[in-house]
């Protein structure tokens, strides 16, 4: 529909996406029913009743020399929406009354809408607010972004010598499996879903039938991946993916509430549970299913760094506020004073550092995500408590003199995530150097990184070289190998001589192993491996082979590592002791009473 006149009263109502999957099970309500009746939109004006698929309307009302125009961004994508015009007003219905169901905004969710109003003549475009449909995007040249050093390890895409690596990431915007096209498979549209990525890797074992509904919820920080690709290339498609996903994450995936327990409040919900349909769970991760035990947000899924980068690029305060919120969540989930065990033990819960098991507090992705989130909070706010907490978690999880063999890190199914932690150590060291804080905490983290990297040189191998020990030897394992390349690149920056050369050789080896293996797999364009390519591997082309990080002052040593015991374990032990003492007292009291009465 072009720019054309209509009579008042006028109504344009978009009930569904209008796509081929407009009535997808993705839109089931609390009763498991898809309430949509209309494929697309309906226009009513006087006797006119017109139907269509997808509307991006601008409505202007003119009375004499006076006019007003209203438009909203992503109108059909964020259905349901309605816009109406009467004799003296325009009404934009963000939660339209025409919808045949309630609007199920859940506790902790919010929704941010963007709309534009022009009072009087629009001097930008002939059609009032027509520019809002595709606004201009101002940007610098990619070479300037990369040379600025504002974001580490960026190389202009055009200058990146690793063309096979570039091609793997480029599938997010090019070809039949581009992320925008994947939205159509499950109709990842509507005010709750729009901006998220379809987690198609979860459907690979599905039998014939309707596609499995699975939401990605920013796992491995796709927001950051899209942002860095925009900076490297200037391609506006990356900007759009970044902006859409950041808005979704900040509104829907982040749990904006104080009404749950501290372990969950202000956290980030996981992706949909592996290989299970989302059902009626929305973006709350855990559907009602026999294979799913339930749960909530946890440190193993916390990715605010991309949100802060989104804020720096757009100025959107919601992204910054959410990034700080997720950093504060790390502190709160680890605060024993906010749990039911506080009356017995008020020490750290361990929820900020556990990975896989409540008893594992070694190098893992839970602690890694917490450390990166805390550094993000520190960068966003300048509040020292965030960085101090990050350093306490580093001390909790690793020590420069650890017996690495005791960690069983080659047990890939249960310990693969240790490389995420070592990457976090590398990022921490970069950040401390940026701050000029070459102190004891820096020395501790540096020594720990080098200690573990030295072990990796002699023991690590590409995961798919031993597929027999993997439950699902999929393309994700090849993509995860890229983390090892980054770890060795970080370690090389803190080394010299033969040790440095060996680390660089291993960085090259795992980079090539990851890229070549993944490139040969037909499933390389699935969402998870593509996001891993977007967020890892930048150091291979972007890290100078000759740069060296500052060495810390000499130290007398790092003492002995203290084993961490989580609050619940400590509290239950204390409770048993208290119960035993009370039992003894009760028995003694009963015996004394019996003696007095006998």
Coordinates of C-alpha atoms in Angstrom, one line a residue:
X1 CA 0.0 0.0 0.0
X2 CA 1.5 3.4 -1.0
X3 CA 0.7 6.8 0.3
X4 CA -3.1 7.3 -0.3
X5 CA -6.0 9.1 1.2
X6 CA -8.6 7.5 3.5
X7 CA -11.8 8.7 5.1
X8 CA -12.1 8.9 8.9
X9 CA -12.8 7.0 11.0
X10 CA -9.7 5.0 9.9
X11 CA -8.2 1.9 11.5
X12 CA -5.2 -0.3 10.6
X13 CA -4.9 -3.3 12.8
X14 CA -2.0 -5.8 12.5
X15 CA -3.0 -9.0 14.3
X16 CA -0.2 -11.4 13.2
X17 CA 3.1 -11.3 11.2
X18 CA 1.3 -12.1 8.0
X19 CA 4.0 -14.6 7.1
X20 CA 3.5 -18.1 6.0
X21 CA 3.9 -19.3 9.6
X22 CA 1.6 -16.6 11.0
X23 CA -0.3 -19.1 13.2
X24 CA 2.9 -20.9 14.4
X25 CA 2.8 -22.7 17.7
X26 CA 5.3 -20.1 18.7
X27 CA 2.3 -17.9 19.6
X28 CA 0.6 -20.3 22.0
X29 CA -1.0 -18.5 24.9
X30 CA -1.3 -19.7 28.5
X31 CA -3.9 -22.3 27.4
X32 CA -1.7 -23.6 24.6
X33 CA -3.9 -22.0 22.0
X34 CA -2.8 -19.7 19.2
X35 CA -5.5 -16.9 19.3
X36 CA -4.7 -15.3 15.9
X37 CA -7.6 -15.1 13.5
X38 CA -6.2 -12.8 10.9
X39 CA -3.1 -13.4 8.7
X40 CA -1.6 -10.0 8.6
X41 CA -3.5 -6.7 8.8
X42 CA -6.9 -5.2 8.2
X43 CA -7.7 -1.7 7.1
X44 CA -11.1 -0.1 7.7
X45 CA -12.1 3.3 6.4
X46 CA -15.8 4.0 5.9
X47 CA -17.2 1.2 3.8
X48 CA -13.7 0.0 2.9
X49 CA -12.4 -3.3 4.4
X50 CA -9.0 -4.3 3.1
X51 CA -6.6 -7.1 4.1
X52 CA -2.9 -7.5 3.6
X53 CA 0.2 -9.2 5.0
X54 CA 2.7 -6.8 6.5
X55 CA 2.1 -3.1 7.2
X56 CA 4.7 -0.4 8.0
X57 CA 2.2 2.5 8.2
X58 CA 2.6 6.3 8.5
X59 CA -0.7 7.9 9.3
X60 CA -1.1 11.7 8.8
X61 CA -4.2 13.7 9.6
X62 CA -4.7 17.1 7.9
X63 CA -7.2 19.8 8.9
X64 CA -6.7 23.0 6.8
X65 CA -3.1 24.1 7.3
X66 CA -2.6 22.0 10.3
X67 CA -1.3 18.4 10.2
X68 CA 0.0 15.6 12.5
X69 CA 1.6 12.4 11.5
X70 CA 2.5 9.2 13.5
X71 CA 4.7 6.2 12.7
X72 CA 6.1 3.4 14.8
X73 CA 9.3 1.4 14.2
X74 CA 8.8 -2.3 13.3
X75 CA 5.1 -2.1 13.3
X76 CA 4.2 -5.5 11.9
X77 CA 7.2 -7.2 13.5
X78 CA 6.0 -6.3 17.0
X79 CA 2.4 -7.3 16.4
X80 CA -0.3 -6.9 17.5
X81 CA -0.5 -3.2 16.8
X82 CA -3.2 -0.8 15.7
X83 CA -3.3 2.8 14.5
X84 CA -6.5 4.8 14.1
X85 CA -7.5 8.3 13.0
X86 CA -10.6 10.2 13.8
X87 CA -11.7 13.7 12.9
X88 CA -9.4 15.4 15.5
X89 CA -6.9 12.7 16.7
X90 CA -4.6 9.8 15.8
X91 CA -4.5 6.9 18.2
X92 CA -1.5 4.5 18.3
X93 CA -2.5 1.3 20.1
X94 CA 0.6 -0.4 21.4
X95 CA -1.5 -3.0 23.1
X96 CA -4.6 -3.0 20.8
X97 CA -8.0 -3.7 22.1
X98 CA -8.8 -5.4 18.9
X99 CA -6.6 -8.4 19.8
X100 CA -8.7 -11.5 20.5
X101 CA -6.8 -12.3 23.7
X102 CA -5.2 -10.6 26.7
X103 CA -1.6 -9.3 26.3
X104 CA 0.4 -11.7 28.4
X105 CA 3.2 -9.5 29.8
X106 CA 4.7 -11.7 32.5
X107 CA 6.3 -10.6 35.7
X108 CA 9.8 -9.3 35.1
X109 CA 9.2 -8.5 31.4
X110 CA 8.9 -5.1 30.0
X111 CA 8.4 -3.8 26.4
X112 CA 9.9 -0.7 24.9
X113 CA 8.1 0.8 21.9
X114 CA 9.6 3.5 19.6
X115 CA 7.3 5.8 17.7
X116 CA 7.6 9.1 15.9
X117 CA 5.2 12.1 15.8
X118 CA 5.5 15.1 13.4
X119 CA 3.5 18.2 14.3
X120 CA 3.1 20.2 11.1
X121 CA 5.0 19.7 7.9
X122 CA 7.8 17.1 7.8
X123 CA 10.8 18.8 6.1
X124 CA 12.8 15.6 5.7
X125 CA 10.6 13.6 3.2
X126 CA 7.7 14.5 1.0
X127 CA 5.6 11.7 2.6
X128 CA 5.4 12.7 6.3
X129 CA 7.7 10.5 8.4
X130 CA 8.5 8.2 5.5
X131 CA 12.2 8.4 6.6
X132 CA 11.2 6.5 9.8
X133 CA 10.7 3.3 7.8
X134 CA 14.4 3.2 6.9
X135 CA 16.3 5.9 8.8
X136 CA 19.8 6.9 7.8
X137 CA 22.7 5.3 9.7
X138 CA 25.7 7.4 10.3
X139 CA 29.0 5.6 10.7
X140 CA 32.7 6.0 10.4
X141 CA 35.0 4.0 8.2
X142 CA 35.7 0.5 9.6
X143 CA 39.4 1.2 9.5
X144 CA 38.9 4.1 11.9
X145 CA 36.9 2.0 14.3
X146 CA 39.5 -0.7 14.3
X147 CA 42.4 1.7 14.7
X148 CA 40.8 3.5 17.6
X149 CA 41.4 0.6 20.0
X150 CA 38.0 1.3 21.6
X151 CA 37.2 -2.4 21.0
X152 CA 40.1 -4.8 21.2
X153 CA 41.3 -7.0 18.4
X154 CA 39.3 -5.6 15.5
X155 CA 40.5 -5.8 11.9
X156 CA 38.5 -4.4 9.0
X157 CA 36.7 -7.3 7.4
X158 CA 38.1 -6.3 4.0
X159 CA 41.6 -6.7 5.4
X160 CA 41.1 -9.9 7.3
X161 CA 43.4 -12.5 5.7
X162 CA 41.3 -15.4 7.3
X163 CA 38.7 -15.4 4.5
X164 CA 37.3 -18.8 5.5
X165 CA 36.7 -17.6 9.0
X166 CA 35.0 -14.4 7.7
X167 CA 32.8 -16.6 5.5
X168 CA 31.6 -18.7 8.4
X169 CA 30.5 -15.6 10.3
X170 CA 29.0 -14.0 7.2
X171 CA 26.3 -16.6 6.9
X172 CA 24.5 -14.7 9.6
X173 CA 23.6 -12.1 7.1
X174 CA 24.2 -13.8 3.7
X175 CA 22.6 -16.8 2.1
X176 CA 19.5 -19.0 2.7
X177 CA 20.4 -19.4 6.4
X178 CA 20.8 -15.8 7.3
X179 CA 19.4 -15.0 10.8
X180 CA 16.6 -12.7 9.5
X181 CA 15.4 -15.5 7.2
X182 CA 15.5 -18.0 10.1
X183 CA 12.8 -15.9 11.8
X184 CA 10.3 -17.1 9.2
X185 CA 10.7 -20.7 10.2
X186 CA 9.0 -20.4 13.5
X187 CA 7.6 -16.9 13.0
X188 CA 9.9 -15.3 15.5
X189 CA 7.8 -12.1 15.5
X190 CA 5.5 -10.4 17.8
X191 CA 6.3 -8.0 20.7
X192 CA 7.8 -10.8 22.9
X193 CA 9.8 -12.6 20.3
X194 CA 11.0 -10.0 17.7
X195 CA 14.8 -9.5 17.8
X196 CA 15.6 -13.0 19.2
X197 CA 17.3 -15.6 17.0
X198 CA 15.8 -19.0 16.2
X199 CA 17.9 -21.7 17.8
X200 CA 17.7 -24.1 14.9
X201 CA 20.6 -26.2 16.2
X202 CA 18.2 -27.5 18.8
X203 CA 16.0 -29.0 16.1
X204 CA 18.6 -31.2 14.3
X205 CA 17.3 -34.4 16.0
X206 CA 13.6 -33.6 15.4
X207 CA 11.6 -36.0 13.4
X208 CA 9.2 -34.8 10.6
X209 CA 6.5 -32.3 11.6
X210 CA 6.2 -28.7 12.6
X211 CA 9.5 -27.1 13.5
X212 CA 10.7 -27.2 17.1
X213 CA 10.2 -23.9 18.8
X214 CA 13.5 -22.8 20.5
X215 CA 14.7 -19.4 21.5
X216 CA 18.4 -18.4 21.6
X217 CA 18.2 -15.6 24.2
X218 CA 21.7 -14.2 23.4
X219 CA 23.8 -17.2 24.3
X220 CA 27.5 -16.4 23.9
X221 CA 26.6 -12.8 23.4
X222 CA 25.3 -12.5 19.9
X223 CA 24.7 -8.7 20.6
X224 CA 28.5 -8.3 21.0
X225 CA 29.1 -10.4 17.9
X226 CA 26.8 -8.3 15.7
X227 CA 28.3 -5.1 17.1
X228 CA 31.9 -6.1 16.3
X229 CA 31.0 -7.2 12.8
X230 CA 29.4 -3.9 12.2
X231 CA 32.5 -2.0 13.4
X232 CA 34.7 -4.2 11.2
X233 CA 32.6 -3.9 8.0
X234 CA 30.2 -1.0 8.3
X235 CA 27.5 -3.3 6.9
X236 CA 24.1 -2.0 8.3
X237 CA 22.7 -5.5 8.4
X238 CA 24.9 -6.2 11.4
X239 CA 23.6 -3.0 13.0
X240 CA 20.0 -4.1 12.6
X241 CA 20.6 -7.5 14.1
X242 CA 22.5 -5.9 17.0
X243 CA 19.8 -3.4 17.7
X244 CA 16.9 -5.8 17.4
X245 CA 18.5 -8.4 19.6
X246 CA 19.7 -5.9 22.3
X247 CA 16.1 -4.5 22.6
X248 CA 14.7 -8.0 23.0
X249 CA 17.3 -9.1 25.6
X250 CA 16.9 -5.9 27.7
X251 CA 13.1 -6.1 27.6
X252 CA 12.2 -9.8 27.7
X253 CA 15.2 -12.0 28.5
X254 CA 16.3 -9.9 31.5
X255 CA 14.3 -10.6 34.6
X256 CA 13.4 -7.1 35.9
X257 CA 11.9 -8.0 39.3
X258 CA 12.6 -7.9 43.1
X259 CA 9.8 -10.3 43.8
X260 CA 11.7 -13.6 43.3
X261 CA 14.7 -15.0 45.1
X262 CA 18.1 -13.2 44.9
X263 CA 19.5 -16.0 42.7
X264 CA 17.0 -15.1 40.0
X265 CA 16.1 -11.4 40.5
X266 CA 17.5 -9.2 37.7
X267 CA 19.1 -12.2 36.0
X268 CA 19.1 -13.3 32.4
X269 CA 17.0 -16.3 31.3
X270 CA 18.7 -19.1 29.5
X271 CA 17.9 -20.2 26.0
X272 CA 15.1 -22.8 25.6
X273 CA 16.1 -26.1 27.2
X274 CA 18.1 -28.3 24.8
X275 CA 16.2 -30.3 22.2
X276 CA 12.8 -29.6 23.8
X277 CA 10.0 -27.4 22.4
X278 CA 9.4 -24.1 24.2
X279 CA 5.7 -24.9 24.7
X280 CA 4.1 -22.2 26.7
X281 CA 7.3 -21.1 28.5
X282 CA 8.0 -18.1 26.2
X283 CA 11.5 -17.0 26.8
X284 CA 11.6 -18.5 30.4
X285 CA 13.9 -21.4 29.3
X286 CA 12.2 -24.3 31.1
X287 CA 8.9 -25.6 29.5
X288 CA 6.6 -28.0 31.2
X289 CA 8.0 -31.3 29.9
X290 CA 8.9 -34.7 31.4
X291 CA 12.6 -34.2 30.5
X292 CA 12.8 -30.7 32.1
X293 CA 13.2 -30.2 35.8
X294 CA 12.7 -26.4 35.9
X295 CA 14.8 -23.6 37.2
X296 CA 15.6 -20.0 36.5
X297 CA 18.5 -17.6 35.6
X298 CA 22.0 -18.6 36.5
X299 CA 25.5 -17.4 36.1
X300 CA 26.2 -19.8 33.3
X301 CA 24.0 -17.7 31.1
X302 CA 24.9 -14.0 31.7
X303 CA 26.0 -11.8 28.7
X304 CA 25.9 -8.1 29.4
X305 CA 29.0 -7.0 27.5
X306 CA 27.2 -6.7 24.2
X307 CA 24.5 -4.5 25.8
X308 CA 27.1 -2.0 27.0
X309 CA 28.7 -1.9 23.5
X310 CA 25.2 -1.3 22.2
X311 CA 24.8 1.6 24.6
X312 CA 28.1 3.1 23.5
X313 CA 27.0 2.8 19.8
X314 CA 23.4 4.0 20.2
X315 CA 23.2 5.9 23.5
X316 CA 20.2 3.8 24.5
X317 CA 20.2 4.0 28.3
X318 CA 18.1 0.9 28.7
X319 CA 21.0 -1.2 27.4
X320 CA 23.5 0.4 29.9
X321 CA 21.0 0.0 32.8
X322 CA 20.5 -3.7 32.0
X323 CA 24.2 -4.3 31.7
X324 CA 24.7 -2.8 35.2
X325 CA 21.7 -4.8 36.5
X326 CA 23.2 -8.0 35.3
X327 CA 26.5 -7.1 37.0
X328 CA 24.7 -6.4 40.2
X329 CA 22.9 -9.7 39.9
X330 CA 26.3 -11.5 40.2
X331 CA 26.9 -9.8 43.5
X332 CA 23.4 -10.5 44.8
X333 CA 23.3 -14.2 43.8
X334 CA 26.5 -14.7 45.7
X335 CA 25.3 -12.8 48.8
X336 CA 24.6 -15.3 51.6
X337 CA 22.7 -12.6 53.5
X338 CA 19.9 -12.8 51.0
X339 CA 19.1 -16.6 51.3
X340 CA 17.2 -18.7 53.8
X341 CA 20.5 -20.0 55.2
X342 CA 21.5 -16.5 56.4
X343 CA 20.5 -17.3 60.0
X344 CA 23.2 -20.0 60.1
X345 CA 25.8 -18.8 57.6
X346 CA 26.0 -15.4 55.8
X347 CA 29.0 -16.3 53.6
X348 CA 29.1 -16.5 49.9
X349 CA 26.6 -18.8 48.2
X350 CA 28.9 -19.9 45.4
X351 CA 26.1 -19.3 42.8
X352 CA 28.3 -16.8 41.0
X353 CA 31.1 -19.3 40.5
X354 CA 29.6 -22.8 40.1
X355 CA 29.5 -24.5 36.8
X356 CA 27.6 -27.7 36.1
X357 CA 27.4 -28.7 39.8
X358 CA 26.9 -26.8 43.0
X359 CA 30.2 -28.3 44.2
X360 CA 32.4 -27.3 41.3
X361 CA 34.1 -23.9 41.7
X362 CA 37.1 -24.4 39.5
X363 CA 37.6 -22.7 36.1
X364 CA 34.2 -22.7 34.4
X365 CA 31.8 -20.6 32.4
X366 CA 29.7 -19.7 35.4
X367 CA 32.6 -17.9 37.0
X368 CA 33.8 -16.7 33.6
X369 CA 30.5 -15.0 32.8
X370 CA 30.4 -13.5 36.2
X371 CA 33.9 -12.0 35.9
X372 CA 33.1 -10.5 32.5
X373 CA 29.7 -9.2 33.7
X374 CA 31.4 -7.6 36.7
X375 CA 34.0 -5.9 34.5
X376 CA 31.2 -4.7 32.3
X377 CA 29.5 -3.2 35.3
X378 CA 32.7 -1.6 36.4
X379 CA 33.2 0.0 33.0
X380 CA 29.6 1.2 32.8
X381 CA 29.4 2.6 36.3
X382 CA 33.0 3.2 37.6
X383 CA 32.0 1.5 40.9
X384 CA 35.0 -0.3 42.4
X385 CA 32.9 -3.0 44.1
X386 CA 32.3 -4.7 40.7
X387 CA 36.0 -5.1 40.0
X388 CA 36.8 -6.2 43.5
X389 CA 34.1 -8.9 43.3
X390 CA 35.6 -10.1 39.9
X391 CA 39.0 -10.5 41.6
X392 CA 37.6 -12.4 44.5
X393 CA 36.0 -14.9 42.0
X394 CA 39.3 -15.3 40.2
X395 CA 41.0 -16.2 43.5
X396 CA 38.1 -18.6 44.4
X397 CA 38.4 -20.6 41.2
X398 CA 42.1 -20.8 40.2
X399 CA 45.5 -20.6 41.7
X400 CA 48.9 -20.2 40.0
X401 CA 50.0 -23.5 41.6
X402 CA 46.9 -25.6 40.9
X403 CA 47.4 -29.3 40.1
X404 CA 45.7 -29.0 36.7
X405 CA 45.5 -32.8 36.3
X406 CA 43.2 -33.0 39.3
X407 CA 40.7 -30.8 37.5
X408 CA 40.0 -33.5 34.9
X409 CA 39.8 -30.8 32.2
X410 CA 40.0 -33.3 29.4
X411 CA 36.6 -34.7 30.4
X412 CA 35.1 -32.6 27.6
X413 CA 31.4 -33.2 28.4
X414 CA 31.8 -31.9 32.0
X415 CA 34.8 -29.6 31.8
X416 CA 34.9 -28.1 28.3
X417 CA 33.9 -24.7 29.7
X418 CA 37.3 -24.1 31.4
X419 CA 38.5 -22.4 28.3
X420 CA 35.7 -19.8 28.7
X421 CA 37.2 -19.0 32.1
X422 CA 40.7 -18.7 30.7
X423 CA 39.4 -16.3 28.1
X424 CA 37.8 -14.3 30.9
X425 CA 41.2 -14.1 32.6
X426 CA 42.7 -12.8 29.4
X427 CA 40.0 -10.1 29.1
X428 CA 40.5 -9.2 32.8
X429 CA 44.3 -8.7 32.2
X430 CA 43.6 -6.5 29.2
X431 CA 41.2 -4.4 31.3
X432 CA 43.6 -4.0 34.2
X433 CA 46.3 -3.0 31.8
X434 CA 43.9 -0.4 30.3
X435 CA 43.3 0.9 33.8
X436 CA 47.0 1.0 34.5
X437 CA 46.4 -1.3 37.5
X438 CA 49.4 -3.6 37.3
X439 CA 49.0 -4.9 40.9
X440 CA 49.0 -8.1 42.9
X441 CA 45.6 -9.2 41.5
X442 CA 46.9 -8.7 38.0
X443 CA 50.0 -10.8 38.9
X444 CA 47.8 -13.6 40.3
X445 CA 45.5 -13.8 37.3
X446 CA 48.5 -13.6 34.9
X447 CA 50.3 -16.4 36.6
X448 CA 47.2 -18.5 36.7
X449 CA 46.6 -18.0 32.9
X450 CA 50.1 -18.9 32.0
X451 CA 50.0 -22.0 34.3
X452 CA 46.9 -23.4 32.7
X453 CA 48.0 -22.5 29.1
X454 CA 51.3 -24.3 29.7
X455 CA 49.3 -27.4 30.6
X456 CA 47.1 -27.0 27.5
X457 CA 50.1 -27.0 25.2
X458 CA 50.9 -30.6 26.2
X459 CA 47.4 -31.9 26.5
X460 CA 44.7 -30.2 24.4
X461 CA 43.5 -31.5 21.1
X462 CA 40.5 -30.6 18.8
X463 CA 37.4 -32.0 20.4
X464 CA 36.2 -34.0 17.3
X465 CA 39.5 -35.9 17.2
X466 CA 37.8 -38.0 19.9
X467 CA 34.1 -38.1 19.1
X468 CA 33.6 -41.3 21.0
X469 CA 33.7 -39.5 24.3
X470 CA 31.1 -36.9 23.3
X471 CA 27.4 -37.4 23.8
X472 CA 26.6 -35.4 20.7
X473 CA 29.7 -34.8 18.4
X474 CA 28.1 -31.9 16.6
X475 CA 29.4 -28.8 14.8
X476 CA 29.4 -26.9 18.1
X477 CA 32.5 -28.7 19.3
X478 CA 34.4 -27.6 16.2
X479 CA 33.3 -24.0 16.9
X480 CA 34.2 -24.2 20.6
X481 CA 37.8 -25.1 19.6
X482 CA 38.2 -21.5 18.7
X483 CA 38.3 -20.6 22.4
X484 CA 41.5 -22.5 22.7
X485 CA 43.1 -20.4 20.0
X486 CA 42.1 -17.3 21.9
X487 CA 43.5 -18.6 25.2
X488 CA 46.9 -19.3 23.6
X489 CA 46.8 -15.8 22.0
X490 CA 46.2 -14.2 25.4
X491 CA 49.0 -16.3 27.0
X492 CA 51.4 -15.3 24.2
X493 CA 50.9 -11.7 25.1
X494 CA 52.3 -12.4 28.6
X495 CA 55.2 -14.5 27.4
X496 CA 58.5 -14.2 25.6
X497 CA 61.0 -16.3 23.7
X498 CA 60.3 -20.0 23.0
X499 CA 57.3 -20.0 25.3
X500 CA 55.7 -17.2 23.4
X501 CA 56.5 -18.9 20.1
X502 CA 54.9 -22.2 21.3
X503 CA 51.7 -20.4 22.4
X504 CA 51.4 -18.6 19.1
X505 CA 51.9 -21.9 17.2
X506 CA 49.1 -23.5 19.3
X507 CA 46.9 -20.4 18.7
X508 CA 47.4 -20.8 14.9
X509 CA 46.8 -24.6 15.1
X510 CA 43.5 -24.4 16.9
X511 CA 42.3 -21.5 14.8
X512 CA 42.9 -23.5 11.6
X513 CA 41.5 -26.7 13.1
X514 CA 38.3 -25.0 14.2
X515 CA 37.8 -23.1 10.9
X516 CA 38.7 -26.0 8.6
X517 CA 36.6 -28.6 10.5
X518 CA 33.5 -26.4 10.8
X519 CA 33.8 -25.2 7.1
X520 CA 33.5 -28.9 6.0
X521 CA 30.3 -29.5 8.0
X522 CA 26.9 -29.1 6.3
X523 CA 25.5 -27.8 9.7
X524 CA 28.0 -24.9 9.9
X525 CA 25.2 -22.3 9.4
X526 CA 23.2 -23.4 12.4
X527 CA 22.8 -20.6 14.9
X528 CA 25.1 -21.7 17.8
X529 CA 28.3 -22.3 15.7
X530 CA 27.8 -19.1 13.8
X531 CA 27.5 -17.0 17.0
X532 CA 30.6 -18.7 18.3
X533 CA 32.4 -17.6 15.2
X534 CA 31.1 -14.1 15.7
X535 CA 32.3 -13.8 19.2
X536 CA 35.6 -15.8 19.2
X537 CA 38.6 -15.9 16.9
X538 CA 39.0 -12.1 16.4
X539 CA 42.5 -12.3 18.1
X540 CA 44.0 -14.3 15.2
X541 CA 44.0 -11.4 12.9
X542 CA 43.5 -8.6 15.4
X543 CA 46.2 -9.3 18.0
X544 CA 49.8 -8.1 17.1
X545 CA 52.3 -10.9 17.2
X546 CA 54.9 -8.6 18.7
X547 CA 52.9 -6.8 21.4
X548 CA 53.7 -7.6 25.0
X549 CA 51.7 -6.9 28.1
X550 CA 53.3 -5.2 31.1
X551 CA 54.9 -7.5 33.6
X552 CA 53.7 -7.3 37.2
X553 CA 56.0 -6.4 40.1
X554 CA 57.9 -9.3 41.6
X555 CA 56.0 -11.2 44.3
X556 CA 57.1 -13.5 47.1
X557 CA 54.4 -16.0 46.0
X558 CA 50.7 -16.5 46.0
X559 CA 50.2 -18.5 49.1
X560 CA 48.2 -21.7 49.2
X561 CA 44.9 -22.0 47.5
X562 CA 41.9 -22.2 49.9
X563 CA 39.2 -24.6 48.9
X564 CA 35.8 -22.9 48.6
X565 CA 32.7 -24.5 50.1
X566 CA 29.3 -23.1 49.1
X567 CA 27.0 -21.6 51.7
X568 CA 24.4 -24.4 51.5
X569 CA 26.9 -27.1 52.3
X570 CA 28.4 -25.0 55.2
X571 CA 24.9 -24.2 56.6
X572 CA 23.7 -27.8 56.5
X573 CA 26.9 -28.9 58.2
X574 CA 26.4 -26.3 60.9
X575 CA 22.7 -27.3 61.2
X576 CA 23.6 -30.9 61.8
X577 CA 26.1 -29.9 64.5
X578 CA 23.5 -27.7 66.1
X579 CA 20.9 -30.4 65.9
X580 CA 23.4 -32.9 67.5
X581 CA 24.2 -30.5 70.3
X582 CA 20.5 -29.9 71.0
X583 CA 19.8 -33.6 71.0
X584 CA 22.6 -34.1 73.6
X585 CA 21.2 -31.3 75.7
X586 CA 17.7 -32.7 75.4
X587 CA 18.9 -36.2 76.4
X588 CA 20.8 -34.8 79.3
X589 CA 17.8 -32.8 80.4
X590 CA 15.6 -35.8 80.2
X591 CA 18.0 -37.9 82.1
X592 CA 18.3 -35.2 84.8
X593 CA 14.6 -34.9 85.1
X594 CA 14.2 -38.7 85.3
X595 CA 16.9 -38.7 88.1
X596 CA 15.1 -36.0 90.0
X597 CA 11.8 -37.7 89.7
X598 CA 13.1 -41.2 90.6

